[in-house]
Tab-separated table of C-alpha atoms and ligand atoms in Angstrom:
chain	number	residue	atom	x	y	z
A	1	MET	CA	164.670	134.813	46.745
A	2	PRO	CA	167.858	134.408	48.803
A	3	HIS	CA	169.028	137.534	50.618
A	4	ASP	CA	172.594	138.406	51.583
A	5	PHE	CA	173.700	136.003	54.256
A	6	MET	CA	175.169	137.716	57.332
A	7	PRO	CA	176.912	135.163	59.589
A	8	GLY	CA	175.884	135.766	63.184
A	9	LEU	CA	173.277	138.234	61.834
A	10	ALA	CA	176.005	140.872	62.259
A	11	GLY	CA	174.539	144.302	61.591
A	12	VAL	CA	171.066	142.925	60.796
A	13	PRO	CA	168.374	144.699	62.873
A	14	ALA	CA	166.049	142.202	64.575
A	15	ALA	CA	163.760	144.749	66.254
A	16	THR	CA	162.919	148.405	66.702
A	17	SER	CA	163.583	149.256	70.341
A	18	SER	CA	163.661	152.298	72.616
A	19	ILE	CA	165.219	150.501	75.592
A	20	SER	CA	168.942	151.074	75.129
A	21	ASP	CA	171.453	152.268	72.584
A	22	VAL	CA	175.151	151.641	71.972
A	23	ASP	CA	177.420	153.948	70.022
A	24	GLY	CA	180.256	151.545	69.324
A	25	GLN	CA	182.538	154.166	67.807
A	26	ARG	CA	182.303	156.676	70.649
A	27	GLY	CA	181.886	154.122	73.447
A	28	VAL	CA	178.515	155.342	74.686
A	29	LEU	CA	175.806	153.220	76.289
A	30	GLU	CA	172.424	154.706	77.217
A	31	TYR	CA	169.410	153.163	78.914
A	32	ARG	CA	166.245	154.954	77.761
A	33	GLY	CA	168.481	157.832	76.665
A	34	ILE	CA	170.399	158.156	79.965
A	35	ARG	CA	174.102	157.325	79.996
A	36	VAL	CA	175.111	154.398	82.183
A	37	GLU	CA	177.791	156.463	83.897
A	38	GLU	CA	175.087	158.852	85.131
A	39	LEU	CA	172.873	155.996	86.285
A	40	CYS	CA	175.772	154.481	88.241
A	41	ALA	CA	176.468	157.814	89.900
A	42	LYS	CA	172.851	158.676	90.738
A	43	SER	CA	170.530	155.695	90.502
A	44	SER	CA	170.122	152.268	92.079
A	45	TYR	CA	169.728	148.896	90.396
A	46	LEU	CA	166.034	148.681	91.254
A	47	GLU	CA	165.312	152.187	89.967
A	48	THR	CA	167.274	151.409	86.765
A	49	ALA	CA	165.330	148.162	86.335
A	50	TYR	CA	162.108	150.198	86.556
A	51	LEU	CA	163.439	152.653	83.969
A	52	LEU	CA	164.256	149.806	81.583
A	53	LEU	CA	160.986	147.966	82.106
A	54	PHE	CA	158.553	150.861	82.088
A	55	GLY	CA	160.351	153.507	80.020
A	56	HIS	CA	160.676	156.360	82.531
A	57	LEU	CA	162.357	157.172	85.816
A	58	PRO	CA	159.819	156.353	88.537
A	59	THR	CA	158.149	159.036	90.647
A	60	PRO	CA	158.704	158.594	94.410
A	61	SER	CA	155.419	156.697	94.777
A	62	GLU	CA	156.095	154.509	91.732
A	63	LEU	CA	159.546	153.669	93.085
A	64	GLN	CA	158.137	152.882	96.493
A	65	ARG	CA	155.514	150.535	95.059
A	66	TRP	CA	158.051	148.825	92.772
A	67	THR	CA	160.565	148.427	95.621
A	68	ASN	CA	157.883	147.049	97.952
A	69	ASP	CA	156.598	144.645	95.327
A	70	VAL	CA	160.065	143.317	94.515
A	71	THR	CA	161.030	143.136	98.198
A	72	HIS	CA	157.917	141.145	99.077
A	73	HIS	CA	158.410	138.616	96.292
A	74	ARG	CA	161.989	137.587	97.039
A	75	ARG	CA	161.069	134.347	98.774
A	76	ILE	CA	161.068	131.141	96.767
A	77	LYS	CA	158.833	128.098	97.234
A	78	PHE	CA	160.335	125.287	99.278
A	79	ARG	CA	159.790	123.018	96.277
A	80	ILE	CA	162.214	125.139	94.230
A	81	ILE	CA	164.758	124.601	97.001
A	82	ASP	CA	163.943	120.886	97.015
A	83	LEU	CA	164.465	120.812	93.270
A	84	MET	CA	167.896	122.422	93.644
A	85	LYS	CA	168.812	119.934	96.379
A	86	CYS	CA	168.403	117.185	93.779
A	87	LEU	CA	170.900	118.726	91.350
A	88	PRO	CA	174.557	117.600	91.416
A	89	GLU	CA	176.538	120.042	93.556
A	90	GLN	CA	179.460	120.090	91.107
A	91	GLY	CA	177.126	121.276	88.330
A	92	HIS	CA	177.449	124.812	86.988
A	93	PRO	CA	175.332	127.414	88.873
A	94	MET	CA	173.997	128.723	85.534
A	95	ASP	CA	172.445	125.314	84.890
A	96	ALA	CA	170.890	125.284	88.358
A	97	LEU	CA	169.578	128.816	87.785
A	98	GLN	CA	168.137	127.906	84.402
A	99	ALA	CA	166.418	124.811	85.807
A	100	ALA	CA	165.000	126.714	88.785
A	101	VAL	CA	163.729	129.606	86.647
A	102	ALA	CA	162.068	127.219	84.185
A	103	ALA	CA	160.429	125.472	87.152
A	104	LEU	CA	159.255	128.815	88.634
A	105	GLY	CA	156.830	129.096	85.730
A	106	MET	CA	155.034	125.981	86.978
A	107	PHE	CA	154.070	127.777	90.176
A	108	TYR	CA	152.708	131.016	88.743
A	109	PRO	CA	149.910	131.805	86.335
A	110	GLY	CA	152.025	133.496	83.669
A	111	ARG	CA	150.579	131.720	80.658
A	112	ASN	CA	148.391	134.511	79.302
A	113	VAL	CA	150.963	137.058	78.193
A	114	LYS	CA	148.204	139.364	76.898
A	115	ASP	CA	147.265	140.152	80.509
A	116	ILE	CA	149.169	143.329	81.441
A	117	GLU	CA	148.625	142.913	85.181
A	118	ASN	CA	149.877	139.347	85.018
A	119	ASN	CA	152.957	140.471	83.097
A	120	TYR	CA	153.744	143.092	85.749
A	121	TRP	CA	153.716	140.439	88.473
A	122	SER	CA	155.817	138.068	86.386
A	123	ALA	CA	158.433	140.822	85.989
A	124	VAL	CA	158.334	141.541	89.731
A	125	ARG	CA	158.780	137.865	90.581
A	126	LEU	CA	161.642	137.286	88.177
A	127	VAL	CA	163.600	140.399	89.220
A	128	ALA	CA	162.951	139.539	92.880
A	129	LYS	CA	163.627	135.809	92.872
A	130	LEU	CA	166.717	135.360	90.713
A	131	PRO	CA	169.088	136.615	93.446
A	132	THR	CA	167.401	134.315	95.972
A	133	ILE	CA	167.887	131.325	93.657
A	134	VAL	CA	171.546	132.213	92.991
A	135	ALA	CA	172.295	132.638	96.708
A	136	ALA	CA	170.358	129.503	97.681
A	137	TRP	CA	172.289	127.386	95.167
A	138	ALA	CA	175.604	128.884	96.277
A	139	ARG	CA	174.892	127.630	99.799
A	140	LEU	CA	173.100	124.364	99.068
A	141	ARG	CA	175.968	122.990	97.007
A	142	HIS	CA	178.263	123.341	100.032
A	143	GLY	CA	175.753	121.649	102.292
A	144	ASP	CA	174.593	124.911	103.910
A	145	ALA	CA	170.943	125.826	104.403
A	146	PRO	CA	169.660	128.669	102.209
A	147	ILE	CA	169.084	131.956	104.017
A	148	SER	CA	165.714	133.665	103.706
A	149	PRO	CA	165.705	137.220	102.354
A	150	ARG	CA	165.404	140.130	104.765
A	151	ASP	CA	162.759	142.724	103.880
A	152	ASP	CA	164.608	145.495	105.735
A	153	LEU	CA	167.603	145.226	103.396
A	154	GLY	CA	168.030	146.794	99.971
A	155	PHE	CA	168.411	144.702	96.826
A	156	SER	CA	172.201	144.348	96.847
A	157	GLU	CA	172.571	144.304	100.632
A	158	ASN	CA	170.055	141.500	100.804
A	159	PHE	CA	171.882	139.490	98.170
A	160	PHE	CA	175.090	139.570	100.212
A	161	TYR	CA	173.122	138.670	103.307
A	162	MET	CA	171.553	135.635	101.619
A	163	LEU	CA	174.988	134.583	100.410
A	164	THR	CA	176.979	135.055	103.612
A	165	GLU	CA	174.488	135.505	106.504
A	166	SER	CA	176.081	138.836	107.310
A	167	VAL	CA	175.416	142.402	106.214
A	168	ALA	CA	178.186	143.586	103.916
A	169	HIS	CA	180.137	146.831	104.221
A	170	PRO	CA	177.869	149.587	102.748
A	171	LEU	CA	180.540	150.389	100.139
A	172	TRP	CA	180.385	146.786	98.891
A	173	SER	CA	176.620	146.954	98.409
A	174	GLU	CA	177.011	150.297	96.649
A	175	ILE	CA	179.684	148.970	94.289
A	176	PHE	CA	177.777	145.759	93.700
A	177	ASP	CA	174.626	147.747	92.891
A	178	ASP	CA	176.617	149.716	90.280
A	179	CYS	CA	177.821	146.410	88.793
A	180	LEU	CA	174.192	145.333	88.497
A	181	ILE	CA	173.297	148.611	86.767
A	182	LEU	CA	176.115	148.127	84.262
A	183	HIS	CA	174.976	144.595	83.415
A	184	ALA	CA	171.242	145.292	83.270
A	185	GLU	CA	170.816	145.829	79.540
A	186	HIS	CA	172.746	145.886	76.296
A	187	THR	CA	170.600	146.094	73.126
A	188	MET	CA	170.249	143.071	70.846
A	189	ASN	CA	172.864	140.729	72.301
A	190	ALA	CA	172.732	136.930	72.034
A	191	SER	CA	170.783	136.265	75.247
A	192	THR	CA	168.262	139.047	74.606
A	193	PHE	CA	167.730	137.822	71.064
A	194	THR	CA	167.319	134.246	72.328
A	195	GLY	CA	164.679	135.400	74.811
A	196	LEU	CA	162.871	137.343	72.110
A	197	VAL	CA	162.792	134.352	69.778
A	198	THR	CA	161.215	132.313	72.580
A	199	ALA	CA	158.892	135.197	73.484
A	200	SER	CA	157.748	135.513	69.867
A	201	THR	CA	155.991	132.149	70.236
A	202	LEU	CA	154.022	133.740	73.135
A	203	ALA	CA	155.753	131.436	75.620
A	204	ASP	CA	155.461	132.480	79.276
A	205	PRO	CA	158.126	134.829	80.724
A	206	TYR	CA	159.728	132.142	82.892
A	207	THR	CA	160.469	130.128	79.760
A	208	VAL	CA	161.700	133.290	78.030
A	209	VAL	CA	164.138	134.063	80.846
A	210	ALA	CA	165.232	130.414	81.133
A	211	SER	CA	166.187	130.423	77.447
A	212	SER	CA	168.086	133.721	77.829
A	213	ILE	CA	169.999	132.251	80.772
A	214	GLY	CA	171.081	129.363	78.523
A	215	ALA	CA	172.450	131.757	75.901
A	216	LEU	CA	174.195	133.953	78.468
A	217	LYS	CA	176.165	131.019	79.841
A	218	GLY	CA	178.536	130.581	76.883
A	219	PRO	CA	182.123	131.909	77.085
A	220	LEU	CA	181.643	134.210	74.081
A	221	HIS	CA	178.866	136.015	76.030
A	222	GLY	CA	178.331	136.268	79.808
A	223	GLY	CA	180.549	133.294	80.593
A	224	ALA	CA	183.587	135.394	79.646
A	225	ASN	CA	183.645	137.052	83.101
A	226	GLU	CA	184.588	133.730	84.696
A	227	GLU	CA	187.158	132.942	82.023
A	228	VAL	CA	188.860	136.312	82.570
A	229	VAL	CA	189.567	135.639	86.235
A	230	VAL	CA	190.746	132.112	85.436
A	231	MET	CA	193.096	133.664	82.826
A	232	LEU	CA	194.394	136.357	85.219
A	233	LYS	CA	195.027	133.750	87.928
A	234	ASP	CA	196.801	131.571	85.368
A	235	ILE	CA	199.079	134.434	84.376
A	236	GLY	CA	199.830	135.000	88.047
A	237	THR	CA	201.991	138.110	88.011
A	238	ALA	CA	202.044	141.339	86.041
A	239	GLY	CA	205.514	140.507	84.753
A	240	LYS	CA	204.191	137.456	82.902
A	241	ALA	CA	201.287	139.297	81.248
A	242	ARG	CA	203.005	140.418	78.080
A	243	SER	CA	204.393	137.011	77.143
A	244	TYR	CA	200.983	135.457	77.867
A	245	VAL	CA	199.269	137.922	75.527
A	246	GLU	CA	201.904	137.389	72.827
A	247	GLY	CA	201.564	133.611	73.167
A	248	SER	CA	197.752	133.737	72.988
A	249	LEU	CA	197.697	135.962	69.955
A	250	SER	CA	200.317	133.985	68.081
A	251	ASN	CA	198.299	130.801	68.778
A	252	LYS	CA	195.131	132.571	67.538
A	253	LYS	CA	193.650	132.215	71.015
A	254	LYS	CA	191.213	134.968	71.932
A	255	LEU	CA	191.848	137.043	75.019
A	256	MET	CA	188.846	136.696	77.285
A	257	GLY	CA	187.160	139.972	78.213
A	258	PHE	CA	188.402	141.637	75.029
A	259	GLY	CA	186.569	142.490	71.830
A	260	HIS	CA	182.973	143.225	71.030
A	261	ARG	CA	180.685	142.948	68.035
A	262	VAL	CA	179.587	146.594	68.438
A	263	TYR	CA	182.265	148.489	70.400
A	264	LYS	CA	185.353	149.402	68.430
A	265	VAL	CA	186.735	151.376	71.394
A	266	LYS	CA	186.965	150.487	75.084
A	267	ASP	CA	183.579	149.421	76.456
A	268	PRO	CA	182.321	152.293	78.664
A	269	ARG	CA	181.225	149.711	81.243
A	270	ALA	CA	184.826	148.464	81.517
A	271	THR	CA	185.921	152.026	82.291
A	272	VAL	CA	183.303	152.416	85.054
A	273	LEU	CA	184.154	148.978	86.448
A	274	GLN	CA	187.813	149.931	86.589
A	275	GLY	CA	186.848	152.961	88.670
A	276	LEU	CA	184.795	150.697	90.933
A	277	CYS	CA	187.825	148.406	91.376
A	278	GLN	CA	189.825	151.408	92.545
A	279	SER	CA	187.126	152.522	95.022
A	280	LEU	CA	186.934	149.009	96.420
A	281	PHE	CA	190.716	148.703	96.744
A	282	LYS	CA	190.944	152.042	98.568
A	283	GLU	CA	188.760	150.525	101.285
A	284	CYS	CA	189.922	146.900	101.312
A	285	GLY	CA	193.410	146.818	99.785
A	286	SER	CA	194.355	146.008	96.224
A	287	SER	CA	194.056	142.745	94.314
A	288	PRO	CA	197.030	141.168	92.538
A	289	LEU	CA	194.629	140.316	89.702
A	290	TYR	CA	194.154	144.022	89.001
A	291	GLU	CA	197.879	144.568	88.427
A	292	VAL	CA	197.917	141.616	86.025
A	293	ALA	CA	194.807	142.950	84.246
A	294	LEU	CA	196.409	146.371	83.743
A	295	GLU	CA	199.424	144.749	82.135
A	296	VAL	CA	197.257	142.517	79.928
A	297	GLU	CA	195.325	145.594	78.784
A	298	ARG	CA	198.572	147.482	78.092
A	299	ALA	CA	200.145	144.598	76.113
A	300	ALA	CA	196.933	143.895	74.176
A	301	GLY	CA	196.633	147.612	73.377
A	302	GLU	CA	200.063	147.511	71.724
A	303	LEU	CA	199.783	144.139	70.038
A	304	LEU	CA	196.221	144.558	68.747
A	305	LYS	CA	196.657	148.194	67.762
A	306	GLY	CA	194.254	149.254	65.009
A	307	LYS	CA	192.053	146.132	65.291
A	308	GLY	CA	189.416	147.778	67.502
A	309	ILE	CA	189.773	145.149	70.237
A	310	TYR	CA	189.624	146.561	73.764
A	311	PRO	CA	188.434	145.415	77.195
A	312	ASN	CA	184.700	144.722	77.396
A	313	VAL	CA	182.332	144.597	80.382
A	314	ASP	CA	183.648	141.190	81.410
A	315	PHE	CA	187.278	142.240	81.834
A	316	TYR	CA	187.149	144.054	85.184
A	317	SER	CA	183.889	142.812	86.765
A	318	GLY	CA	185.304	139.488	87.965
A	319	ILE	CA	188.160	141.234	89.774
A	320	ILE	CA	185.577	143.061	91.896
A	321	TYR	CA	183.549	139.924	92.613
A	322	ASP	CA	186.720	137.967	93.404
A	323	LYS	CA	187.833	140.637	95.877
A	324	MET	CA	184.394	140.391	97.503
A	325	GLY	CA	185.012	136.670	98.035
A	326	ILE	CA	182.403	135.506	95.523
A	327	GLU	CA	183.201	132.159	93.885
A	328	ILE	CA	184.205	132.349	90.218
A	329	ASP	CA	181.411	130.208	88.813
A	330	LEU	CA	178.824	132.559	90.366
A	331	PHE	CA	179.952	135.506	88.212
A	332	THR	CA	177.745	134.661	85.238
A	333	PRO	CA	174.697	134.052	87.473
A	334	LEU	CA	175.309	137.569	88.891
A	335	PHE	CA	175.192	138.841	85.313
A	336	ALA	CA	171.892	136.983	84.783
A	337	MET	CA	170.254	138.310	87.960
A	338	SER	CA	170.916	141.822	86.691
A	339	ARG	CA	170.266	141.277	82.958
A	340	VAL	CA	166.857	139.792	83.730
A	341	SER	CA	165.480	143.347	83.820
A	342	GLY	CA	166.754	144.027	80.286
A	343	TRP	CA	165.427	140.706	78.983
A	344	LEU	CA	162.011	141.452	80.486
A	345	ALA	CA	161.998	145.007	79.126
A	346	HIS	CA	162.509	143.610	75.614
A	347	TRP	CA	159.869	140.955	76.240
A	348	LEU	CA	157.289	143.593	77.248
A	349	GLU	CA	158.264	145.833	74.335
A	350	GLN	CA	157.973	143.025	71.788
A	351	LEU	CA	154.594	141.859	73.085
A	352	ARG	CA	153.076	145.152	71.938
A	353	GLU	CA	153.598	144.170	68.302
A	354	ASN	CA	154.649	140.574	68.381
A	355	LYS	CA	155.615	138.686	65.253
A	356	LEU	CA	156.860	135.103	65.337
A	357	PHE	CA	160.588	134.896	64.558
A	358	ARG	CA	160.947	132.594	61.590
A	359	PRO	CA	164.065	133.520	59.623
A	360	ASP	CA	165.099	131.905	56.384
A	361	GLN	CA	168.097	129.752	55.513
A	362	ILE	CA	170.159	129.212	52.410
A	363	TYR	CA	169.964	125.499	51.651
A	364	SER	CA	173.359	124.097	50.673
A	365	GLY	CA	172.475	120.403	50.481
A	366	GLU	CA	171.523	118.082	47.618
A	367	HIS	CA	168.132	117.370	46.012
A	368	ASN	CA	166.471	114.271	44.589
A	369	ARG	CA	168.783	111.717	46.226
A	370	PRO	CA	167.548	108.148	46.046
A	371	TYR	CA	166.883	106.236	49.269
A	372	VAL	CA	169.500	103.467	49.479
A	373	PRO	CA	168.336	100.334	51.312
A	374	ILE	CA	170.444	99.552	54.389
A	375	ASP	CA	172.041	96.378	52.921
A	376	ARG	CA	173.417	98.367	49.944
A	377	ARG	CA	175.059	101.295	51.819
B	1	LIG	N1	191.221	138.416	71.443
B	1	LIG	C1	191.970	138.372	70.321
B	1	LIG	N2	191.478	138.581	69.094
B	1	LIG	C2	190.159	138.864	68.991
B	1	LIG	C3	189.334	138.926	70.136
B	1	LIG	C4	189.912	138.686	71.392
B	1	LIG	N3	189.177	138.712	72.499
B	1	LIG	N4	188.074	139.220	69.739
B	1	LIG	C5	188.111	139.310	68.418
B	1	LIG	N5	189.356	139.083	67.969
B	1	LIG	C6	189.823	139.072	66.568
B	1	LIG	C7	189.492	137.731	65.915
B	1	LIG	O1	190.507	136.788	66.109
B	1	LIG	C8	189.319	138.139	64.487
B	1	LIG	O2	190.593	138.356	63.932
B	1	LIG	P1	190.893	138.023	62.396
B	1	LIG	O3	190.006	138.946	61.625
B	1	LIG	O4	192.352	138.324	62.264
B	1	LIG	O5	190.548	136.593	62.202
B	1	LIG	C9	188.630	139.495	64.587
B	1	LIG	O6	189.055	140.034	65.838
B	1	LIG	C10	187.120	139.399	64.548
B	1	LIG	O7	186.717	138.487	65.573
B	1	LIG	P2	185.260	137.809	65.631
B	1	LIG	O8	185.267	136.815	66.703
B	1	LIG	O9	184.858	137.361	64.261
B	1	LIG	O10	184.398	139.095	65.945
B	1	LIG	P3	182.999	139.135	66.650
B	1	LIG	O11	182.378	140.430	66.374
B	1	LIG	O12	182.214	137.909	66.347
B	1	LIG	O13	183.522	139.055	68.172
B	1	LIG	C11	183.300	138.502	70.412
B	1	LIG	C12	182.871	139.418	69.271
B	1	LIG	C13	182.813	139.112	71.701
B	1	LIG	C14	182.650	137.126	70.220
B	1	LIG	C15	184.848	138.332	70.415
B	1	LIG	O14	185.474	139.592	70.534
B	1	LIG	C16	185.323	137.378	71.485
B	1	LIG	O15	185.263	136.161	71.301
B	1	LIG	N6	185.814	137.916	72.669
B	1	LIG	C17	186.260	137.098	73.751
B	1	LIG	C18	185.088	136.627	74.597
B	1	LIG	C19	184.469	137.767	75.366
B	1	LIG	O16	185.141	138.540	76.023
B	1	LIG	N7	183.120	137.835	75.333
B	1	LIG	C20	182.364	138.863	76.031
B	1	LIG	C21	181.697	139.808	75.082
B	1	LIG	S1	181.063	141.305	75.816
B	1	LIG	C22	179.952	140.874	77.026
B	1	LIG	C23	178.916	139.866	76.699
B	1	LIG	O17	178.401	139.807	75.588
B	1	LIG	O18	178.587	139.112	77.590
C-alpha cells in the first residue's frame, strides 16, 4: 500500500538515536545531552569526538588512551600520497579527500564490521587521518611536499602545522578546535543519512565515510560554507549588502548560509561562530567580510521576516577560516574532518541493530507498453 510521500523525507524519522538532538524552535543543539555552547567553552574536539563515539565524557585515562591512539595514527601511507599526486591539481579537495578515504580502506582490515576491536581502530584511523589527507592535498596541489604530523602537537595545532609548516598562534588553534566541535555532529542530515544507507549494507567504514563525504560536498549541505565566502566577496562592501539581498530574493535565488530544514530560528552554531569571529578579530584585526555578513544578516532578517530563515552554521565559519588564510575550497574538507566523528558515531550505533535501508517508491510510469522495434520508432 502506498504511504504518504514526503519529498526529501522531511520529518520522517530514519533511526532512533541518542547521539545528538536539535530543538529547531528554541535553537538548541546537544551532543549526548550536553549543549554545544558548553562543549565549546569546556571541551576539546578530541574529547567531544570521544563523547559522540562512545556515549560518555571520557575519564582521564580514557581520554589519554584515545588521544594517544589518534595521535599515533595520523600518518598516512606513502601510497595514499602517491595516489593524490596523480589527481588533477585543479580538482576539488573534497573529491581528493573522498578518493583518498575510499582508498584507505584497501590498506586496513576493516571488512568485518562485527568485530568491535576492529571498529575501534577504524574510528581511530579515520578521525586521525582525515586532517593529514586534507593538509597533504592542500600542499601537493601547489607542488609542495606534504608535512608529516607532529606527535607533540594537539589535534588542531597539528593540522595548522601540516598545512603551513609553522605552529599557529594558540588562540587560532583554540578557535579552530571550537569550529571542529561545532561541526562534529548534527542528527540525521544528508551526509549522515547517506553514510547510514551505505553502512546498512555492512560495507566497511572507509566506504561509509567516503559516501558521506560525497553527500557533504553539495552546496545545499556542507558546500554552502564556500559559497557564503564567495557571495560575501562578490558583494564587496557592507553598503551593497541590502541591494544584493533584495536582488537575490526577487530572483528567487537562495542566500547561501541561510535557512535550515530543522531550525526555524538562528542556528545556535552560527551564534557561537559569530562570537569566535569577534575573539579572532580582537587578536588579529577585523575582516571586511564580517561587516558585509552583518549587513546581509540584517537585510535578510527584515526581508524574510516570518519565514523562519536565519543564518546557519555555514554563514560565519568561512569568515574565520578566510581570516586564518585557509583557501576557500578547503572549507568543506574542514567540515568533513570534523563531521567524521559524528558519521562514525551513527555507524557504530546503527551496527548494534542494523537493518538494510530499502525504502519504497511510488511508481508514476506506464505499464504493459509494447516493445517497438528500432526501425518503427
Ligand atoms: N534563502 C532564501 N530563501 C530560502 C532559503 C535561503 N537560503 N532557504 C529556504 N528558503 C525559502 C525557499 O525559497 C522556500 O520559499 P517558498 O516557500 O516561498 O518557495 C522556503 O524557504 C522553503 O525552502 P526549501 O528549500 O524547500 O526548504 P528546505 O527545508 O528544503 O531548505 C536548505 C533547507 C538548507 C536546503 C535551504 O534553506 C537552503 O538551500 N539554504 C541555502 C544553502 C545552505 O545554506 N545550506 C546549508 C545548510 S545548514 C548546514 C549543512 O547542512 O551543511
